[in-house]
XYZ file of N, CA and C in Angstrom:
639
model
N 80.564 122.266 95.233
C 80.816 122.081 93.714
C 79.532 121.918 93.069
N 79.567 122.557 91.778
C 78.455 122.395 90.750
C 78.582 121.317 89.950
N 77.852 120.224 89.810
C 78.100 118.956 88.983
C 77.157 119.006 87.643
N 77.885 118.737 86.726
C 77.036 118.575 85.492
C 75.705 117.744 85.596
N 74.721 118.138 84.878
C 73.445 117.456 85.064
C 73.491 116.232 84.049
N 74.413 115.440 84.136
C 74.421 114.124 83.313
C 74.012 113.097 84.234
N 73.315 112.171 83.713
C 72.721 111.119 84.445
C 73.845 110.111 84.770
N 74.641 109.874 84.115
C 75.822 108.934 84.034
C 77.065 109.478 83.581
N 77.657 110.479 84.343
C 78.893 111.078 83.822
C 79.993 109.956 83.666
N 80.778 110.058 82.543
C 81.870 109.090 82.266
C 83.305 109.713 82.389
N 84.113 109.080 83.212
C 85.536 109.736 83.535
C 86.439 108.529 83.692
N 87.549 108.848 84.324
C 88.630 107.817 84.479
C 89.527 108.195 85.501
N 90.417 107.390 85.739
C 91.495 107.653 86.742
C 92.763 108.275 86.240
N 92.798 109.512 86.526
C 94.037 110.275 85.879
C 95.342 110.242 86.681
N 96.355 110.263 85.789
C 97.774 110.362 86.496
C 97.991 111.827 87.193
N 98.719 111.891 88.276
C 99.033 112.931 88.931
C 100.330 113.073 89.199
N 101.286 112.332 88.746
C 102.664 112.218 89.121
C 103.410 113.706 89.053
N 102.890 114.403 88.015
C 103.464 115.845 87.935
C 102.796 116.924 88.565
N 101.666 116.512 89.300
C 100.893 117.412 89.930
C 99.407 117.342 89.587
N 98.464 117.428 90.657
C 97.060 117.376 90.364
C 96.569 118.260 89.351
N 96.956 119.393 89.322
C 96.550 120.229 88.082
C 97.312 120.019 86.953
N 98.564 120.048 87.050
C 99.537 119.989 85.922
C 99.196 118.783 85.054
N 99.295 117.516 85.921
C 99.031 116.182 85.014
C 97.645 115.924 84.960
N 96.948 116.017 86.106
C 95.533 115.374 86.237
C 94.580 116.030 85.386
N 94.577 117.436 85.521
C 93.744 118.269 84.658
C 93.866 118.132 83.190
N 95.032 118.098 82.654
C 95.529 117.987 81.376
C 95.043 116.651 80.844
N 95.186 115.496 81.525
C 94.825 114.348 81.062
C 93.316 114.225 80.928
N 92.647 114.681 82.052
C 91.281 114.744 82.065
C 90.708 115.487 80.785
N 91.252 116.533 80.495
C 90.850 117.493 79.305
C 91.038 116.566 78.094
N 92.098 115.902 77.992
C 92.566 115.266 76.767
C 91.718 113.994 76.447
N 91.100 113.429 77.588
C 90.150 112.285 77.404
C 88.684 112.653 77.298
N 88.406 113.965 77.666
C 87.059 114.402 77.707
C 86.288 113.979 78.989
N 87.148 113.713 80.177
C 86.427 113.206 81.410
C 85.373 114.007 81.939
N 84.206 113.430 82.329
C 83.258 114.025 82.764
C 83.258 113.818 84.413
N 84.356 112.929 84.879
C 84.492 112.782 86.293
C 85.917 112.239 86.318
N 86.590 112.448 87.405
C 87.974 112.080 87.651
C 88.247 111.410 88.945
N 89.112 110.297 88.928
C 89.558 109.893 90.167
C 91.030 109.836 90.352
N 91.694 110.252 91.425
C 93.021 110.393 91.700
C 93.540 109.739 92.947
N 94.835 109.305 92.912
C 95.604 109.036 94.161
C 96.140 110.292 94.759
N 96.077 110.238 96.096
C 96.817 111.510 96.761
C 98.072 110.925 97.651
N 98.405 109.688 97.362
C 99.490 108.930 98.070
C 99.933 107.796 97.010
N 100.918 107.084 97.384
C 101.389 105.977 96.665
C 100.428 104.830 97.057
N 99.680 104.345 96.038
C 98.710 103.365 96.442
C 99.172 102.166 96.912
N 100.524 101.818 96.760
C 100.975 100.667 97.416
C 101.958 100.982 98.573
N 101.836 102.020 99.135
C 102.704 102.347 100.352
C 101.719 103.034 101.418
N 102.542 103.256 102.495
C 102.005 103.940 103.735
C 102.450 105.418 103.858
N 103.072 105.913 102.890
C 103.592 107.340 102.934
C 102.172 108.237 102.907
N 102.163 109.411 103.717
C 101.210 110.322 103.729
C 101.655 111.780 103.384
N 102.039 111.922 101.951
C 102.624 113.158 101.625
C 101.691 114.171 101.695
N 102.111 115.538 102.145
C 101.412 116.668 102.163
C 101.065 117.234 100.592
N 100.057 117.826 100.479
C 99.894 118.391 99.161
C 100.509 119.656 98.922
N 100.352 120.096 97.656
C 100.851 121.442 97.271
C 99.720 122.370 97.215
N 99.586 123.384 98.237
C 98.494 124.233 98.203
C 98.039 124.814 96.746
N 99.034 125.216 96.034
C 98.689 125.995 94.777
C 98.041 124.925 93.901
N 98.696 123.750 93.772
C 98.184 122.610 92.800
C 96.652 122.256 93.203
N 96.528 122.074 94.670
C 95.310 121.705 95.113
C 94.149 122.687 94.794
N 94.491 124.089 95.132
C 93.597 125.094 94.734
C 93.179 125.048 93.367
N 94.201 124.988 92.374
C 93.920 125.036 91.047
C 93.065 123.870 90.526
N 93.429 122.732 91.082
C 92.672 121.546 90.652
C 91.184 121.718 91.217
N 90.965 122.023 92.380
C 89.693 122.239 92.909
C 88.807 123.228 92.296
N 89.587 124.453 92.001
C 88.807 125.643 91.231
C 88.338 125.075 89.768
N 89.341 124.398 89.130
C 88.953 124.005 87.726
C 87.883 122.896 87.726
N 87.902 121.934 88.649
C 86.859 121.008 88.794
C 85.484 121.644 88.963
N 85.549 122.555 89.894
C 84.296 123.200 90.069
C 83.846 123.981 89.110
N 84.859 124.781 88.286
C 84.288 125.618 87.198
C 83.866 124.618 85.981
N 84.341 123.495 85.844
C 83.922 122.580 84.790
C 82.841 121.533 85.040
N 82.364 121.739 86.442
C 81.393 120.753 86.714
C 81.846 119.404 86.813
N 83.132 119.070 87.042
C 83.715 117.783 87.055
C 83.621 117.097 88.414
N 83.093 116.288 88.813
C 83.224 115.600 90.255
C 84.487 114.863 90.273
N 85.211 115.097 91.339
C 86.540 114.499 91.651
C 86.395 113.390 92.706
N 87.176 112.394 92.771
C 87.259 111.345 93.704
C 88.500 110.943 94.010
N 88.770 110.555 95.258
C 90.192 109.952 95.744
C 90.019 108.418 95.888
N 91.163 107.715 95.606
C 91.003 106.272 95.929
C 92.241 106.147 96.819
N 91.819 105.613 97.951
C 92.774 105.439 99.212
C 93.716 104.346 98.680
N 94.909 104.188 99.468
C 95.780 103.196 99.108
C 95.243 101.862 99.252
N 95.794 100.854 98.400
C 95.332 99.485 98.514
C 95.661 98.709 99.703
N 96.715 99.127 100.433
C 97.290 98.488 101.612
C 96.346 98.490 102.825
N 95.340 99.478 102.773
C 94.548 99.699 103.966
C 93.666 98.329 104.169
N 93.576 98.027 105.462
C 92.838 96.919 105.833
C 92.427 97.086 107.339
N 91.238 97.608 107.549
C 90.840 98.006 108.880
C 90.351 96.677 109.685
N 90.416 95.524 109.002
C 90.068 94.285 109.728
C 91.218 93.487 109.964
N 92.500 93.901 109.828
C 93.614 93.134 109.833
C 93.876 92.784 111.425
N 94.494 91.503 111.632
C 94.690 91.102 112.860
C 96.194 91.558 113.412
N 96.818 92.304 112.537
C 97.952 92.860 112.758
C 97.942 94.311 113.326
N 98.203 94.600 114.480
C 98.052 95.881 115.066
C 98.795 97.033 114.268
N 99.877 96.727 113.831
C 100.643 97.801 112.993
C 99.974 98.102 111.719
N 99.451 97.107 110.980
C 98.664 97.152 109.674
C 97.403 98.091 110.096
N 96.669 97.677 111.062
C 95.449 98.309 111.358
C 95.668 99.794 111.743
N 96.744 100.086 112.510
C 97.120 101.519 112.961
C 97.475 102.377 111.611
N 98.286 101.731 110.868
C 98.778 102.304 109.509
C 97.449 102.699 108.642
N 96.456 101.720 108.744
C 95.366 101.801 107.789
C 94.695 103.002 108.312
N 94.534 103.314 109.546
C 93.638 104.365 110.043
C 94.380 105.728 109.593
N 95.821 105.701 109.834
C 96.410 106.970 109.346
C 96.287 107.331 107.845
N 96.438 106.182 107.189
C 96.360 106.335 105.642
C 95.032 106.861 105.303
N 93.869 106.216 105.659
C 92.712 106.616 105.370
C 92.417 107.971 105.814
N 92.740 108.398 107.163
C 92.597 109.866 107.493
C 93.231 110.833 106.714
N 94.499 110.453 106.102
C 95.282 111.258 105.151
C 94.427 111.352 103.787
N 93.855 110.392 103.488
C 93.140 110.419 102.111
C 91.898 111.329 102.292
N 91.281 111.172 103.355
C 90.017 111.957 103.637
C 90.451 113.466 103.975
N 91.386 113.707 104.489
C 91.903 115.079 104.677
C 92.345 115.695 103.279
N 93.104 114.879 102.576
C 93.468 115.490 101.085
C 92.161 115.585 100.275
N 91.268 114.775 100.534
C 90.012 114.733 99.582
C 89.328 116.065 99.908
N 89.176 116.422 101.209
C 88.518 117.657 101.541
C 89.260 118.822 100.958
N 90.688 118.867 100.971
C 91.579 119.902 100.451
C 91.365 120.113 98.985
N 91.108 118.957 98.150
C 90.892 118.982 96.726
C 89.404 119.299 96.294
N 88.634 119.146 97.265
C 87.181 119.381 96.725
C 86.639 118.239 96.355
N 87.129 116.923 96.888
C 86.659 115.586 96.207
C 85.299 115.413 96.817
N 84.446 114.844 95.947
C 83.137 114.401 96.568
C 83.087 113.104 97.417
N 84.070 112.207 97.011
C 84.293 111.039 97.858
C 85.695 110.465 97.886
N 85.851 109.547 98.842
C 87.089 108.788 99.090
C 86.709 107.315 99.075
N 87.247 106.682 98.078
C 87.024 105.325 97.998
C 87.933 104.415 98.745
N 87.513 103.368 99.461
C 88.302 102.509 100.165
C 87.910 101.141 100.076
N 88.915 100.180 100.056
C 88.520 98.821 100.006
C 88.103 98.365 101.330
N 86.968 97.433 101.303
C 86.305 96.909 102.455
C 87.254 96.006 103.326
N 88.392 95.571 102.869
C 89.383 94.752 103.674
C 88.934 93.355 103.906
N 89.730 92.634 104.821
C 89.509 91.254 104.952
C 89.909 90.849 106.428
N 89.330 89.723 106.760
C 89.717 89.135 108.213
C 90.982 88.176 107.975
N 92.053 88.734 108.492
C 93.288 87.889 108.343
C 93.645 87.266 109.609
N 94.624 86.369 109.415
C 95.106 85.770 110.625
C 94.116 84.727 111.207
N 93.207 84.208 110.190
C 92.265 83.197 110.735
C 91.312 83.645 111.649
N 91.159 84.912 111.849
C 90.120 85.449 112.769
C 88.797 85.431 112.187
N 87.662 85.403 112.884
C 86.388 85.241 112.377
C 86.004 86.598 111.666
N 85.042 86.691 110.925
C 84.528 87.812 110.186
C 83.985 88.812 110.960
N 83.077 88.268 111.920
C 82.504 89.235 112.896
C 83.470 89.938 113.924
N 84.697 89.348 114.142
C 85.665 89.897 115.068
C 86.276 91.110 114.158
N 86.625 90.803 112.655
C 87.176 91.728 111.904
C 86.192 93.026 111.715
N 84.933 92.677 111.619
C 83.949 93.750 111.271
C 83.776 94.565 112.614
N 83.834 93.979 113.768
C 83.913 94.780 115.074
C 85.019 95.712 115.034
N 86.233 95.079 114.755
C 87.343 96.158 114.744
C 87.192 97.194 113.741
N 86.578 96.876 112.550
C 86.527 97.806 111.478
C 85.535 98.982 112.055
N 84.495 98.665 112.748
C 83.524 99.597 113.262
C 84.259 100.416 114.306
N 85.243 99.874 115.205
C 85.841 100.703 116.234
C 86.805 101.584 115.617
N 87.552 101.244 114.497
C 88.470 102.061 113.720
C 87.842 103.154 112.953
N 86.774 102.678 112.313
C 86.338 103.505 111.188
C 85.293 104.598 111.652
N 84.420 104.282 112.645
C 83.377 105.198 113.232
C 84.050 106.598 113.629
N 85.190 106.734 114.318
C 85.709 107.910 114.711
C 86.219 108.754 113.456
N 86.517 108.148 112.368
C 86.816 108.880 111.007
C 85.633 109.253 110.294
N 84.514 108.674 110.478
C 83.327 109.024 109.795
C 82.706 110.163 110.594
N 82.937 110.052 112.063
C 82.375 111.291 112.721
C 83.059 112.487 112.564
N 84.315 112.437 111.951
C 84.954 113.751 111.591
C 84.427 114.407 110.346
N 83.699 113.829 109.679
C 83.092 114.088 108.363
C 81.689 114.708 108.680
N 81.914 116.068 109.242
C 80.733 116.786 109.703
C 80.426 118.189 109.064
N 81.396 118.354 108.007
C 81.194 119.747 107.332
C 80.517 119.432 105.912
N 79.684 120.394 105.397
C 79.127 120.144 104.137
C 80.157 120.046 102.916
N 81.411 120.429 103.066
C 82.430 120.174 102.085
C 83.253 118.987 102.158
N 82.857 118.172 103.227
C 83.597 116.870 103.532
C 83.094 115.864 102.337
N 84.226 114.998 102.096
C 83.813 113.874 101.110
C 83.239 112.814 101.703
N 82.407 112.155 100.957
C 81.793 110.865 101.355
C 82.829 109.875 101.554
N 82.691 108.872 102.391
C 83.433 107.492 102.467
C 82.712 106.542 101.659
N 83.303 106.073 100.547
C 82.793 105.138 99.572
C 83.410 103.833 99.799
N 82.753 102.762 100.196
C 83.205 101.477 100.256
C 83.091 100.709 99.095
N 84.233 100.145 98.596
C 84.429 99.392 97.532
C 84.556 97.882 97.873
N 83.409 97.031 97.484
C 83.548 95.693 97.637
C 84.784 95.067 96.932
N 85.458 94.050 97.494
C 86.529 93.361 96.866
C 85.989 92.136 95.921
N 87.035 91.560 95.256
C 86.653 90.562 94.371
C 86.452 89.156 94.919
N 86.550 88.909 96.285
C 86.059 87.866 96.880
C 87.421 86.975 97.198
N 88.613 87.418 97.097
C 89.863 86.667 97.398
C 90.048 86.676 98.743
N 90.606 85.594 99.222
C 90.905 85.546 100.686
C 89.544 85.487 101.626
N 89.835 86.174 102.839
C 88.558 86.210 103.748
C 87.988 87.550 103.664
N 87.522 88.027 102.422
C 86.987 89.329 102.165
C 85.882 89.604 103.288
N 85.745 90.750 103.795
C 84.680 91.232 104.550
C 83.469 91.619 103.807
N 83.605 91.997 102.395
C 82.679 92.471 101.651
C 82.989 92.188 100.269
N 82.285 91.263 99.521
C 82.589 91.108 98.226
C 81.282 90.960 97.218
N 80.243 90.208 97.638
C 78.947 90.145 97.119
C 78.277 91.429 97.682
N 77.463 92.018 96.950
C 76.673 93.287 97.399
C 75.761 93.078 98.542
N 75.250 91.870 98.781
C 74.594 91.689 99.912
C 75.476 91.696 101.237
N 76.663 91.775 101.070
C 77.611 91.753 102.439
C 77.621 93.345 102.729
N 77.048 94.109 101.954
C 77.189 95.630 102.224
C 76.247 95.973 103.348
N 75.046 95.209 103.398
C 74.053 95.474 104.572
C 74.761 95.300 105.847
N 75.338 94.174 106.257
C 76.026 94.212 107.592
C 77.172 95.061 107.716
N 77.748 95.634 106.691
C 78.884 96.575 106.899
C 78.206 97.945 107.054
N 77.145 98.114 106.570
C 76.498 99.506 106.916
C 75.947 99.490 108.187
N 75.481 98.236 108.701
C 74.826 98.093 109.918
C 75.896 98.513 111.152
N 77.089 97.871 111.189
C 78.131 98.116 112.038
C 78.568 99.438 112.176
N 78.339 100.247 110.825
C 78.925 101.717 110.823
C 77.731 102.652 111.171
N 76.699 102.114 111.510
C 75.473 102.749 111.986
C 74.881 103.624 110.854
N 74.983 103.108 109.600
C 74.525 103.855 108.441
C 74.767 105.308 108.434
N 75.920 105.456 108.780
C 76.537 106.926 108.806
C 76.008 107.843 107.631
N 75.499 109.058 107.838
C 75.142 109.747 106.503
C 76.281 110.044 105.546
N 77.589 109.970 105.853
C 78.540 110.124 104.987
C 79.069 108.969 104.344
N 78.374 107.724 104.513
C 78.821 106.597 104.002
C 78.115 106.077 102.760
N 78.790 105.791 101.695
C 78.368 105.316 100.363
C 79.140 104.208 99.898
N 78.811 103.851 98.620
C 79.374 102.716 98.068
C 79.971 103.087 96.584
N 81.175 102.448 96.443
C 81.839 102.585 95.026
C 81.588 101.007 94.500
N 80.904 100.779 93.506
C 80.713 99.522 92.904
C 81.659 99.110 91.751
N 82.661 98.345 91.927
C 83.517 97.892 90.915
C 83.031 96.745 90.122
N 82.552 96.978 88.968
C 81.744 95.856 88.307
C 82.679 94.557 87.904
N 84.068 94.786 87.906
C 85.054 93.818 87.576
C 84.982 93.007 88.906
N 85.169 93.567 89.981
C 85.168 92.883 91.364
C 84.075 92.189 91.554
N 82.649 92.715 91.209
C 81.518 92.148 91.365
C 81.407 90.781 90.447
N 81.705 90.930 89.348
C 81.742 89.718 88.335
C 82.648 88.682 88.852
N 83.877 89.065 89.405
C 84.828 88.021 89.992
C 84.245 87.391 91.327
N 83.482 88.233 91.893
C 83.034 87.670 93.323
C 81.828 86.740 93.081
N 81.335 86.578 91.847
C 80.246 85.706 91.624
C 78.916 86.243 91.012
N 78.683 87.602 90.951
C 77.653 88.068 90.281
C 77.708 87.989 88.723
N 76.705 87.440 88.161
C 76.601 87.142 86.756
C 76.049 88.455 86.167
N 76.865 89.315 85.884
C 76.502 90.722 85.270
C 76.119 90.547 83.768
N 76.553 89.420 83.088
C 76.297 89.224 81.800
C 75.057 88.523 81.358
N 74.374 87.898 82.452
C 73.137 87.349 82.279
C 71.955 88.365 82.052
N 70.915 87.931 81.272
C 69.847 89.003 81.365
C 69.283 89.372 82.606
N 69.188 90.533 82.777
C 68.780 91.047 84.081
C 69.800 91.009 85.148
N 70.948 90.455 84.898
C 71.995 90.319 85.930
C 72.289 91.515 86.756
N 72.521 92.616 86.139
C 72.873 93.869 86.950
C 71.743 94.230 87.964
N 70.362 94.276 87.351
C 69.262 94.532 88.266
C 69.306 93.422 89.408
N 69.469 92.353 89.077
C 69.442 91.311 90.237
C 70.391 91.519 91.353
N 71.609 91.879 90.854
C 72.664 92.161 91.714
C 72.195 93.429 92.571
N 71.865 94.414 91.972
C 71.495 95.578 92.801
C 70.361 95.566 93.828
N 69.394 94.704 93.286
C 68.363 94.278 94.247
C 68.715 93.533 95.394
N 69.749 92.720 95.317
C 70.286 91.812 96.164
C 71.099 92.688 97.275
N 71.659 93.677 96.867
C 72.490 94.513 97.625
C 71.928 95.784 97.993
N 70.453 95.991 97.965
C 69.935 97.189 98.355
C 70.009 97.547 99.902
N 70.509 98.605 100.275
C 70.723 99.125 101.684
C 69.760 100.166 102.038
N 69.063 99.728 103.269
C 68.044 100.668 103.682
C 68.616 101.947 104.141
């Protein structure tokens, strides 16, 4: 995909209920988006619907022609650190679906929340399980046109595995700094988690704390 040479492209999450190309591209054009994010499944469900090849191709080709990078946001229910076996298993299937669909539509990345340690388990136990479940998915991202997996730290609620940006270091370590692993930084989440982005130099301080080698 040829991406516009803008330092900071601005875009938004676009609706796709009527189809990726039919609704998503129309909305992107209406708001003048330089980048787009879409859901490829119900964000609050476990269903893994197949795409429509014609819509996928039209969306992918139009994004390429316009130089608009596209991203997929995986469903919110995904928690690879869950103590519930059924939730963990469904999380793997759901994330694999988002990655597969991301490849089909030419997405540059798939965003997934970093999850939490549920059931009173220790954070290190949940992280170890996340490693066990996520590394095989990452190893499947071995083609040049595969999307990146972008970890999105959460707002710090519950027993989050990653909310402050310094939590990203241990997360990257357990995932062996995989070459297709990246970060999606939600500034609202970061502020809620405790980073004072409104303070002078607050953003730089946050990014310095979260530097990942």
